[in-house]
Coordinates of C-alpha atoms and ligand atoms in Angstrom, one line a residue:
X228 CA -97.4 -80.1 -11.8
X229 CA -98.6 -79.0 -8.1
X230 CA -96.1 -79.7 -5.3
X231 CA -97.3 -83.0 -4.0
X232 CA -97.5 -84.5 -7.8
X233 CA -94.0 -83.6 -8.1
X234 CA -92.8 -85.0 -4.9
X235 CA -95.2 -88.8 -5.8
X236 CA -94.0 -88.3 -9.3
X237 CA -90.2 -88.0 -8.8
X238 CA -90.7 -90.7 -5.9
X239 CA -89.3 -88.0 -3.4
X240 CA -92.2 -88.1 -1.1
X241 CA -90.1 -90.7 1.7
X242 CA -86.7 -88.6 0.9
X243 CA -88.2 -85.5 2.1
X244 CA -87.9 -85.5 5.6
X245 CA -85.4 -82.3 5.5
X246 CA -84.8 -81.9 9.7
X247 CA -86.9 -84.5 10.8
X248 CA -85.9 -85.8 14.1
X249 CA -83.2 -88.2 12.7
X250 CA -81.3 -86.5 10.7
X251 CA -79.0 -87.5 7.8
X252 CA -75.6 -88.4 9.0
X253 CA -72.5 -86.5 7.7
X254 CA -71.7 -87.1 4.1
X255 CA -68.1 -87.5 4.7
X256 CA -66.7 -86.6 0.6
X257 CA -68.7 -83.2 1.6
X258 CA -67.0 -83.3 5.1
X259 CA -64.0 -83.6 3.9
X260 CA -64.3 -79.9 2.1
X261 CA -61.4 -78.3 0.2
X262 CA -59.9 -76.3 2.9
X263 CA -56.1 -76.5 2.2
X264 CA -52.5 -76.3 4.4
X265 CA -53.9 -73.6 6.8
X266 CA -50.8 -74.1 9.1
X267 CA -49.3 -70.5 8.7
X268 CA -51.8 -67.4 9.3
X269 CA -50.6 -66.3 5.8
X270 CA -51.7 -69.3 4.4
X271 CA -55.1 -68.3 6.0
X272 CA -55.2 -65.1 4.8
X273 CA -54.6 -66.5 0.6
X274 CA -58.3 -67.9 1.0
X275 CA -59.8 -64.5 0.3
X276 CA -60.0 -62.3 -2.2
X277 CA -59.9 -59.1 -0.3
X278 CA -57.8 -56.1 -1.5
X279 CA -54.4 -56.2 -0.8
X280 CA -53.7 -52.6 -1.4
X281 CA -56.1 -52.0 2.1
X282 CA -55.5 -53.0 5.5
X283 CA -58.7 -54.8 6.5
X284 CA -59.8 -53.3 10.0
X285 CA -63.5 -53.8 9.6
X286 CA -63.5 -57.0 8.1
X287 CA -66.2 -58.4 11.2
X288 CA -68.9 -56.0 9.5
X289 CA -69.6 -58.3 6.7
X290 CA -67.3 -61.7 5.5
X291 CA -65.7 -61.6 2.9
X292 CA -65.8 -65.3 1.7
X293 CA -62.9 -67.5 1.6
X294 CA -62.0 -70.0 -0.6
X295 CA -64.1 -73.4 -0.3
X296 CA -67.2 -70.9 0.9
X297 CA -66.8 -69.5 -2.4
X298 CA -66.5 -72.6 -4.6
X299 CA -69.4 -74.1 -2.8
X300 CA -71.6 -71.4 -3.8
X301 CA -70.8 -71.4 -7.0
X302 CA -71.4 -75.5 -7.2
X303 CA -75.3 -74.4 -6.2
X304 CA -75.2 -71.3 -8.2
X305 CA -74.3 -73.5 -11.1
X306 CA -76.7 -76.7 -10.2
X307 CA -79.9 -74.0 -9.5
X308 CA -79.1 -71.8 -12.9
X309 CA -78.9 -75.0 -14.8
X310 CA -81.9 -76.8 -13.3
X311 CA -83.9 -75.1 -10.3
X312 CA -86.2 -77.8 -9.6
X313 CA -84.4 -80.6 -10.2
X314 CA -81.0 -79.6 -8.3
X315 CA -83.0 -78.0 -5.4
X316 CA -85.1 -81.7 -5.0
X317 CA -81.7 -83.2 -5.6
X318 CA -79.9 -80.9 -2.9
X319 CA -82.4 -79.5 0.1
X320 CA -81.9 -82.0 2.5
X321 CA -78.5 -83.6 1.8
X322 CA -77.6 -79.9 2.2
X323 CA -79.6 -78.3 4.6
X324 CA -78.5 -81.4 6.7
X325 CA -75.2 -81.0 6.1
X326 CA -75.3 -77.5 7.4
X327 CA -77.2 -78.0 10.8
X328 CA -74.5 -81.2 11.9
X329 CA -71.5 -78.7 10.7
X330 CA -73.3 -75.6 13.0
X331 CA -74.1 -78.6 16.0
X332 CA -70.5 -79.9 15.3
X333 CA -69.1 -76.4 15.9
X334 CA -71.0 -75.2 18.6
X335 CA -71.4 -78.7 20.6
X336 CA -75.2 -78.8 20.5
X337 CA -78.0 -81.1 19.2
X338 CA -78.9 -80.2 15.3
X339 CA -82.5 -80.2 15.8
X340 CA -81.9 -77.3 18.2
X341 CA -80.8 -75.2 15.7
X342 CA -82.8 -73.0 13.5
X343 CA -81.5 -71.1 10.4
X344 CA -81.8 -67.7 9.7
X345 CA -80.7 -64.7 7.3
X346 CA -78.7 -62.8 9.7
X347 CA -78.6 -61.8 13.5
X348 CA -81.7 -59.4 12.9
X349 CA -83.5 -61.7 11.4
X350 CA -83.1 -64.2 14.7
X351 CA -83.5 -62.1 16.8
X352 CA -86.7 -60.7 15.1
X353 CA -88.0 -64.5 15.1
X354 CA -86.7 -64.7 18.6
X355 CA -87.8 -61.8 20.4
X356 CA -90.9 -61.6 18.1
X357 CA -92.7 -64.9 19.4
X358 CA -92.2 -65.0 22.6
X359 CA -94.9 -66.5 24.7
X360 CA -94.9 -63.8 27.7
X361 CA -98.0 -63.6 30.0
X362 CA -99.3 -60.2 31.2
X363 CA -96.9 -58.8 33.9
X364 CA -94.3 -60.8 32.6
X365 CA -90.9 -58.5 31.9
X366 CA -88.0 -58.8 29.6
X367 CA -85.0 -57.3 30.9
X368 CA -82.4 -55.7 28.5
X369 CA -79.8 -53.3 28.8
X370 CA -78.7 -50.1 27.2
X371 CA -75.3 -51.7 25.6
X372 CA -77.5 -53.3 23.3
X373 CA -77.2 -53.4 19.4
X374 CA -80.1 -51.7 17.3
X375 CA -81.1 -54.9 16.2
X376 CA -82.2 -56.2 19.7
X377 CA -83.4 -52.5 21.0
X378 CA -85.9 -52.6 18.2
X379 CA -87.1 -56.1 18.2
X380 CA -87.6 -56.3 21.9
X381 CA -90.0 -52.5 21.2
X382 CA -91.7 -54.2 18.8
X383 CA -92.8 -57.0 20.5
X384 CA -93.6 -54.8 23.2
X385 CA -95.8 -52.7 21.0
X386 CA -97.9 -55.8 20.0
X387 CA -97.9 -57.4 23.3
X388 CA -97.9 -54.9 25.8
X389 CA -95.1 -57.2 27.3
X390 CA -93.1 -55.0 29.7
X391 CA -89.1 -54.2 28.4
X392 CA -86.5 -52.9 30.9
X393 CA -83.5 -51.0 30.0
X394 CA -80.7 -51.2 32.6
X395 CA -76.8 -50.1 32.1
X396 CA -74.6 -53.0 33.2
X397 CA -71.7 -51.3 34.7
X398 CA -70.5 -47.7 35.5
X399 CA -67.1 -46.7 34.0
X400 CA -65.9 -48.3 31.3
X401 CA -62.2 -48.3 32.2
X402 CA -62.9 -49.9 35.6
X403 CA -65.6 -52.4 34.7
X404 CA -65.3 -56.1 36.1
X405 CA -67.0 -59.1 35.8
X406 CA -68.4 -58.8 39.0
X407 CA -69.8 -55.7 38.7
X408 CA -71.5 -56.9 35.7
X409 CA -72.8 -59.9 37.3
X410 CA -74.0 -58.6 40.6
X411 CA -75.8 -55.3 38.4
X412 CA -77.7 -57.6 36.4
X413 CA -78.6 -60.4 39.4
X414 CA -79.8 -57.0 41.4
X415 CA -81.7 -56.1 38.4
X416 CA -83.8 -59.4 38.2
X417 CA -87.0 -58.6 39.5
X418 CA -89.6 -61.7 40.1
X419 CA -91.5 -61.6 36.5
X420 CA -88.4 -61.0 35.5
X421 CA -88.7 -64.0 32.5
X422 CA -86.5 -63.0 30.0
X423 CA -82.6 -61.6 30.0
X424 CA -81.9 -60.0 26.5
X425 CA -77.7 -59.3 25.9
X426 CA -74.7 -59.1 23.6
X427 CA -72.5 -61.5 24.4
X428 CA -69.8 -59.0 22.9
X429 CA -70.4 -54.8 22.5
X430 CA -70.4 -54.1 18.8
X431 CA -70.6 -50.5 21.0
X432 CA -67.4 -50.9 22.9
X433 CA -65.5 -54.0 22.5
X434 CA -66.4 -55.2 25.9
X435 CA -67.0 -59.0 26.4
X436 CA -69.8 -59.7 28.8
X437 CA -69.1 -62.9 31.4
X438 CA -72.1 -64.9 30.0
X439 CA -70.9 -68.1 32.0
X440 CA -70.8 -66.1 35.5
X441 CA -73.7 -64.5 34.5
X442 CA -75.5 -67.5 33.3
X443 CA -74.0 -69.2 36.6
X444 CA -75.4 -66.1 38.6
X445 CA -79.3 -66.4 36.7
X446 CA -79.1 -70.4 37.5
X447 CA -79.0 -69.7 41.5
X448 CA -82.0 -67.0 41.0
X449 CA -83.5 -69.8 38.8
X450 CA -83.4 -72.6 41.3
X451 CA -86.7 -71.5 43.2
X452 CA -88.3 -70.6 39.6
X453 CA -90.9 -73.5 38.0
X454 CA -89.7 -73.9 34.4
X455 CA -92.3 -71.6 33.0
X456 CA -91.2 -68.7 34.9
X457 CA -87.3 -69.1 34.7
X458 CA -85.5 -66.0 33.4
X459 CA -84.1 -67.0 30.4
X460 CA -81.1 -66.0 29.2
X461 CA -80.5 -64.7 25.4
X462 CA -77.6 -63.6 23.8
X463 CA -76.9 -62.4 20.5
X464 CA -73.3 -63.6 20.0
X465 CA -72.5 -62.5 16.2
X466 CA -69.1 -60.9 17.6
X467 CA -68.0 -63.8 19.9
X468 CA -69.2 -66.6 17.3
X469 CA -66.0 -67.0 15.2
X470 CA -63.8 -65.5 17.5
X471 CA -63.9 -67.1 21.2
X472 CA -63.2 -70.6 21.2
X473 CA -66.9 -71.3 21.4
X474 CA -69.1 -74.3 23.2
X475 CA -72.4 -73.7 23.9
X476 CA -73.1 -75.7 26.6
X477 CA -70.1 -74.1 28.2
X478 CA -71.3 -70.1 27.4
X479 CA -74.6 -71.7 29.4
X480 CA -76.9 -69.3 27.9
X481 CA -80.9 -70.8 26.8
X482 CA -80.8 -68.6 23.8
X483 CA -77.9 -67.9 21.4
X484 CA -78.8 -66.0 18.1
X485 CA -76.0 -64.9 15.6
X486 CA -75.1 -63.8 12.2
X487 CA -73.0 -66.5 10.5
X488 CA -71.7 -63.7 7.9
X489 CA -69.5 -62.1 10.4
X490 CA -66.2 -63.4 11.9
X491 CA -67.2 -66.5 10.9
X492 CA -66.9 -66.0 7.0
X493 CA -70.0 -68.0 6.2
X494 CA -71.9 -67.0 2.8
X495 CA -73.7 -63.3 3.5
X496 CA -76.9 -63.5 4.3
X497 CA -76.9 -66.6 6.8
X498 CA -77.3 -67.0 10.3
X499 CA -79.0 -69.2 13.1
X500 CA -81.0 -69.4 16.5
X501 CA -80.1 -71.9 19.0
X502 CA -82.2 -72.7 21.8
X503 CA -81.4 -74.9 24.9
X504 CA -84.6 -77.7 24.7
X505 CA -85.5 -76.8 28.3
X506 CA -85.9 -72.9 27.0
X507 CA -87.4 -73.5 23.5
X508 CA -91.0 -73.9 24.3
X509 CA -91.3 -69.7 25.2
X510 CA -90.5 -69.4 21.7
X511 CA -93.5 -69.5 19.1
X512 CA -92.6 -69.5 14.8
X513 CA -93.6 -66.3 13.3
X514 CA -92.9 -67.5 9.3
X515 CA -94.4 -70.8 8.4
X516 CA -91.5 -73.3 8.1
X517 CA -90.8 -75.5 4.8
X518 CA -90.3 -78.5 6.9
X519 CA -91.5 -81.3 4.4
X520 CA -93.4 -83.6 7.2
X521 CA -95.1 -80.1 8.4
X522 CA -95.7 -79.8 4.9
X523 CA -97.0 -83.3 4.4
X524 CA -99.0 -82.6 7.7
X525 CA -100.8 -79.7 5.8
X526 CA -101.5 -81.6 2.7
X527 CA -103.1 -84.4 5.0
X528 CA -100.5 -86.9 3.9
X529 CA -99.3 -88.1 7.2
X530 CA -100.9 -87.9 11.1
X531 CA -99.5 -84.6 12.8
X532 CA -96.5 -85.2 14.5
X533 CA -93.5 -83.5 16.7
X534 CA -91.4 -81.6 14.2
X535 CA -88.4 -80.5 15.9
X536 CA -88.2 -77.1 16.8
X537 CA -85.1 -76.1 14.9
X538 CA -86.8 -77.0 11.8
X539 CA -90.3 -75.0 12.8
X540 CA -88.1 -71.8 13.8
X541 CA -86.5 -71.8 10.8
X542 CA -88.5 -69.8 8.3
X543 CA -89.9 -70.9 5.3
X544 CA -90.2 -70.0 1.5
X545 CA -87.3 -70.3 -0.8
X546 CA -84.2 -68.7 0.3
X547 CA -80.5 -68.0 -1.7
X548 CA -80.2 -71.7 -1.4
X549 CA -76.1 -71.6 -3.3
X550 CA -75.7 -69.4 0.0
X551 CA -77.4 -71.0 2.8
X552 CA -76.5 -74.4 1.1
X553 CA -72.4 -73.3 1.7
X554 CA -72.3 -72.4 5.4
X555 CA -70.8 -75.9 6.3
X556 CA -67.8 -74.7 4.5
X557 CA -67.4 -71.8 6.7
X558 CA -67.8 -74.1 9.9
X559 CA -65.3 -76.6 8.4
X560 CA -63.1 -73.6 7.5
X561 CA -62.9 -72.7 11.1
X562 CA -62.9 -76.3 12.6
X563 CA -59.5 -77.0 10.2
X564 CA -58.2 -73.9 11.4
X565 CA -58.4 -74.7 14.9
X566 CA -61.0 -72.9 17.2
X567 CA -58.4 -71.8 20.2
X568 CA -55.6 -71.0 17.7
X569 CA -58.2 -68.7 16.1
X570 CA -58.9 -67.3 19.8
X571 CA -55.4 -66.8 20.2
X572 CA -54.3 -65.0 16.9
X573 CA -57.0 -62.8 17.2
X574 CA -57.0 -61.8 20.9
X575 CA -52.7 -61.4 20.5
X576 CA -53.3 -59.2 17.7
X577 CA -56.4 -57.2 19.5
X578 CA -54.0 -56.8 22.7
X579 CA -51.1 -55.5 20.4
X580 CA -53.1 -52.8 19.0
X581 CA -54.5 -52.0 22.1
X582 CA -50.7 -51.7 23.9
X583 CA -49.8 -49.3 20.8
X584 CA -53.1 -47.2 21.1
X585 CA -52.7 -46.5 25.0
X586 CA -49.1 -45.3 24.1
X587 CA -50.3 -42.5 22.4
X588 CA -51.2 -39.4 24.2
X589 CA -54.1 -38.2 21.9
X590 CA -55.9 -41.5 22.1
X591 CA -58.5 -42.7 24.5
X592 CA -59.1 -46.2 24.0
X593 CA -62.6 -47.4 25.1
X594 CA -62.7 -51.2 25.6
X595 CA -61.4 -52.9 28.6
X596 CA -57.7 -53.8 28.2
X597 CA -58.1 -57.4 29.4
X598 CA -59.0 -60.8 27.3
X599 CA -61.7 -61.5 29.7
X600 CA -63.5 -58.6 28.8
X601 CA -62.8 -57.6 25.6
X602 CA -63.2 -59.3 22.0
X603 CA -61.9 -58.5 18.6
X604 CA -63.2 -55.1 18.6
X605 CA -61.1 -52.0 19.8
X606 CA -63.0 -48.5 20.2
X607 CA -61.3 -45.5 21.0
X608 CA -61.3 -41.5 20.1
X609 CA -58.6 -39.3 18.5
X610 CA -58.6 -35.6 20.6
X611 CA -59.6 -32.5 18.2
X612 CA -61.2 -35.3 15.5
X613 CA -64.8 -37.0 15.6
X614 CA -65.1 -40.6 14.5
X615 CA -65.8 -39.7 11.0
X616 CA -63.0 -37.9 10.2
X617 CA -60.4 -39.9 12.2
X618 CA -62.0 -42.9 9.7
X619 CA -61.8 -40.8 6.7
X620 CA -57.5 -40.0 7.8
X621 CA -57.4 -43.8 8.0
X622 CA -59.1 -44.9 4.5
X623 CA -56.8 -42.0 3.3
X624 CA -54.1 -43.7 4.8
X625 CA -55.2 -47.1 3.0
X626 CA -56.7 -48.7 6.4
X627 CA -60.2 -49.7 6.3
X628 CA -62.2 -48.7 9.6
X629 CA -65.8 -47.7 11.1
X630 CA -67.9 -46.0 13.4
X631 CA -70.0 -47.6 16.4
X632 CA -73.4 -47.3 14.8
X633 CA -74.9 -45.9 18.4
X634 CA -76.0 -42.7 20.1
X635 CA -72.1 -42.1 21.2
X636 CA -69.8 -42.8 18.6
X637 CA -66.3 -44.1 18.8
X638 CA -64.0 -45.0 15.9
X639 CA -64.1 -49.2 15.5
X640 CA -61.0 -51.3 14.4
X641 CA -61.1 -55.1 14.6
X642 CA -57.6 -56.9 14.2
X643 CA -58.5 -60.6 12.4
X644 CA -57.8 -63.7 10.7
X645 CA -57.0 -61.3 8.2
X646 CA -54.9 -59.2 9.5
X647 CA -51.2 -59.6 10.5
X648 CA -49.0 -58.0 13.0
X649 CA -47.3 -55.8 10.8
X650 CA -50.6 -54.4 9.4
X651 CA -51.6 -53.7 13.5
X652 CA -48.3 -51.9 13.6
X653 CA -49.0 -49.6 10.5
X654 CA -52.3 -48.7 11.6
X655 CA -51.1 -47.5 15.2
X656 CA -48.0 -45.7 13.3
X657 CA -50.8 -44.1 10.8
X658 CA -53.1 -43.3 14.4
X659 CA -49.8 -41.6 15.8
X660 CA -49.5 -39.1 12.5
X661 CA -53.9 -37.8 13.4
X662 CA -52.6 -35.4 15.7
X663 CA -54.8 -32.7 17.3
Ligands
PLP105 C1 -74.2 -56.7 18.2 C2 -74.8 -56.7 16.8 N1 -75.9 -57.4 16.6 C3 -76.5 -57.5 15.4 C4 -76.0 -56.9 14.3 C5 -76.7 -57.1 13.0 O1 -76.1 -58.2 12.4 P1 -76.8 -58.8 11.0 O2 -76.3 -58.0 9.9 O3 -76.3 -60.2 11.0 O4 -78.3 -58.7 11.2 C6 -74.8 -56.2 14.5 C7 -74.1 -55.5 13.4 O5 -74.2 -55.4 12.3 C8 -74.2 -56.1 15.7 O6 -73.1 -55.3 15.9

């Protein structure tokens, strides 16, 4: 049986409209998810399974899932080992559905603007990768940027012969402000400048960029700019998404791409592009999507029509449905938590370890000591150690950390949901004994 005798057989043909325009509203049992009492941070930290003989420092680098994340992809492990066809017809859009309105929910966008990914690199390979630039046209980056980003924005040079700028945001580290950062990159902007490519927070550093001042900033240099030669501004935001109390429209950046597998617990192996609709036409699909109706377009069933553009970004073939399918958990998992309190708990514990580090005479910590320009993530060297070692002294010591994956290295902790105070405390104690 051939697709489209399936779909006429099994009378799915009208069902199949996964991300049209209209999508399906909220099924509310699935809304209401099994997220227990999550009143007390310890409460929280029961949902996982992680180790409790470790202190979890690096937890951002990949999630660990909690518990309704975990029973949901289970449910689809279960329904797609049992019957592949049959639960995957049964489930696709219900669930794919269910996904985008928990994402649009969370980040206070439309659900047709969203397009689903595999990770941060994979969106911001689709991203980057399509861009509609003419000749002359430049993308302006900067060197603070994560691998993922570096590369992609090369690559699409190499094809394209688009022009890619490299510029350093700020000076010194220890006296970086938001201004500075602002008026660097609105001095940097050159005329065909027509794309801004950042990291919302340094996977590098620990520093926080100002996306709404500079976003604010770009919109002035916009305002004489026809739309097709704006410079847009994208940010991959994997270490602010699940940390800041996030809304999109209030970042006010035209392209936000992130891992969901982060901060945000969602299954590994998920993540999404969102585009504002004002931005999204630079962007062109590189992997055919599986939208049915572009599907149905293909096989002639139906006249061509507008497919929204979350749909067409978001790459086709099949995918680890039971993990995709069980990213809503991860949303609701948040959203029952409470965005700000999440904010709060894990800025007071970032702040904590960063009052205990600075105490100690043979640290140098590396990420700006204020909330407004730092983020979950505290970098920092040990004098007479290099990163390696000082992590190796820490597993030793039963505290999980890592390096900054970049040309300078500094050793990486990242206080979380899943840490507590006390565990902060031991770590800086267990810092204290790496003397020189
Ligand atoms: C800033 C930044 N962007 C992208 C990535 C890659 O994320 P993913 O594994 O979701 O592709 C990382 C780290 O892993 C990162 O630190």
């Amino acid at each position: 049986m051939n697709r489209r005798d399936f779909l006429v057989r099994t009378g799915l043909t009208m069902a199949a409209g996964v991300l049209a325009a209209n999508l399906p509203l909220l099924d509310t049992d699935a809304a209401r998810s099994s997220v227990v009492n999550l009143d007390d941070w310890e409460a929280v930290r029961n949902q996982f399974p992680l180790s409790r003989d470790l202190i979890h420092m690096a937890a951002f680098f990949l999630a660990s899932h909690p518990a309704p994340v975990r029973e949901a992809i289970d449910r689809h492990r279960q329904g797609l080992d049992d019957n592949p066809i049959g639960y995957w017809f049964d489930h696709e859009e219900k669930q794919e559905a269910q996904v985008l309105h928990a994402a649009a929910d969370y980040l206070g966008v439309s659900a047709t603007d969203i397009a689903l990914t595999d990770s941060t690199t994979m969106g911001l390979g689709l991203l980057y990768g399509g861009l509609a630039l003419h000749e002359g046209q430049e993308v302006l980056t900067t060197i603070h940027d994560h691998y993922s980003t570096a590369t992609s924005l090369r690559l699409r040079a190499d094809r394209t012969g688009a022009f890619v700028r490299q510029i350093p945001l700020y000076r010194k580290l220890d006296v970086v402000s938001k201004e500075e950062i602002v008026d660097t990159l609105i001095k940097s902007i050159r005329p065909r400048t027509r794309i801004v490519a950042v990291t919302w927070v340094h996977s590098s550093t620990g520093l926080k960029l100002p996306i709404r001042e500079m976003a604010d900033a770009l919109a002035e240099v916009n305002a004489d700019r026809t739309d097709s030669e704006r410079a847009l501004l994208c940010v991959d935001g994997v270490h602010g998404l699940g940390v800041e109390d996030l809304r999109l429209p209030d970042l006010g950046c035209d392209f936000f791409i992130a891992g969901t597998h982060k901060w945000l617990f969602g299954p590994r192996g998920t993540g999404l592009i969102w585009g504002d609709p004002r931005a999204w036409p630079i962007a062109h699909a590189t992997i055919p999507t599986f939208n049915f109706e572009a599907y149905q377009i293909w096989m002639n069933e139906i006249p061509p029509k507008d497919i929204p553009v979350g749909a067409i970004m978001t790459p086709g073939g099949f995918h680890s449905f039971e993990h995709r399918w069980a990213l809503d958990e991860a949303f609701r998992f948040h959203q029952a938590i409470g965005k700000a309190r999440i904010t709060e708990r894990i800025h007071a514990l970032n702040d904590q370890l960063k009052d205990g580090l600075i105490n100690l005479r043979h640290v140098k910590v590396h990420t700006p000591l204020s909330r407004d320009l730092s983020s979950g993530i505290v970098c920092f060297e040990v004098e007479g150690w290099n990163p390696d070692q000082v992590v190796e002294q820490l597993r030793q010591r039963r505290i999980i950390a890592s390096v900054t994956p970049y040309a300078t290295q500094y050793v990486r902790l990242a206080p979380s949901l899943l840490t507590s105070p006390e565990e902060v405390e031991k770590t800086v104690e267990a810092i204290r004994t790496i003397t020189p």
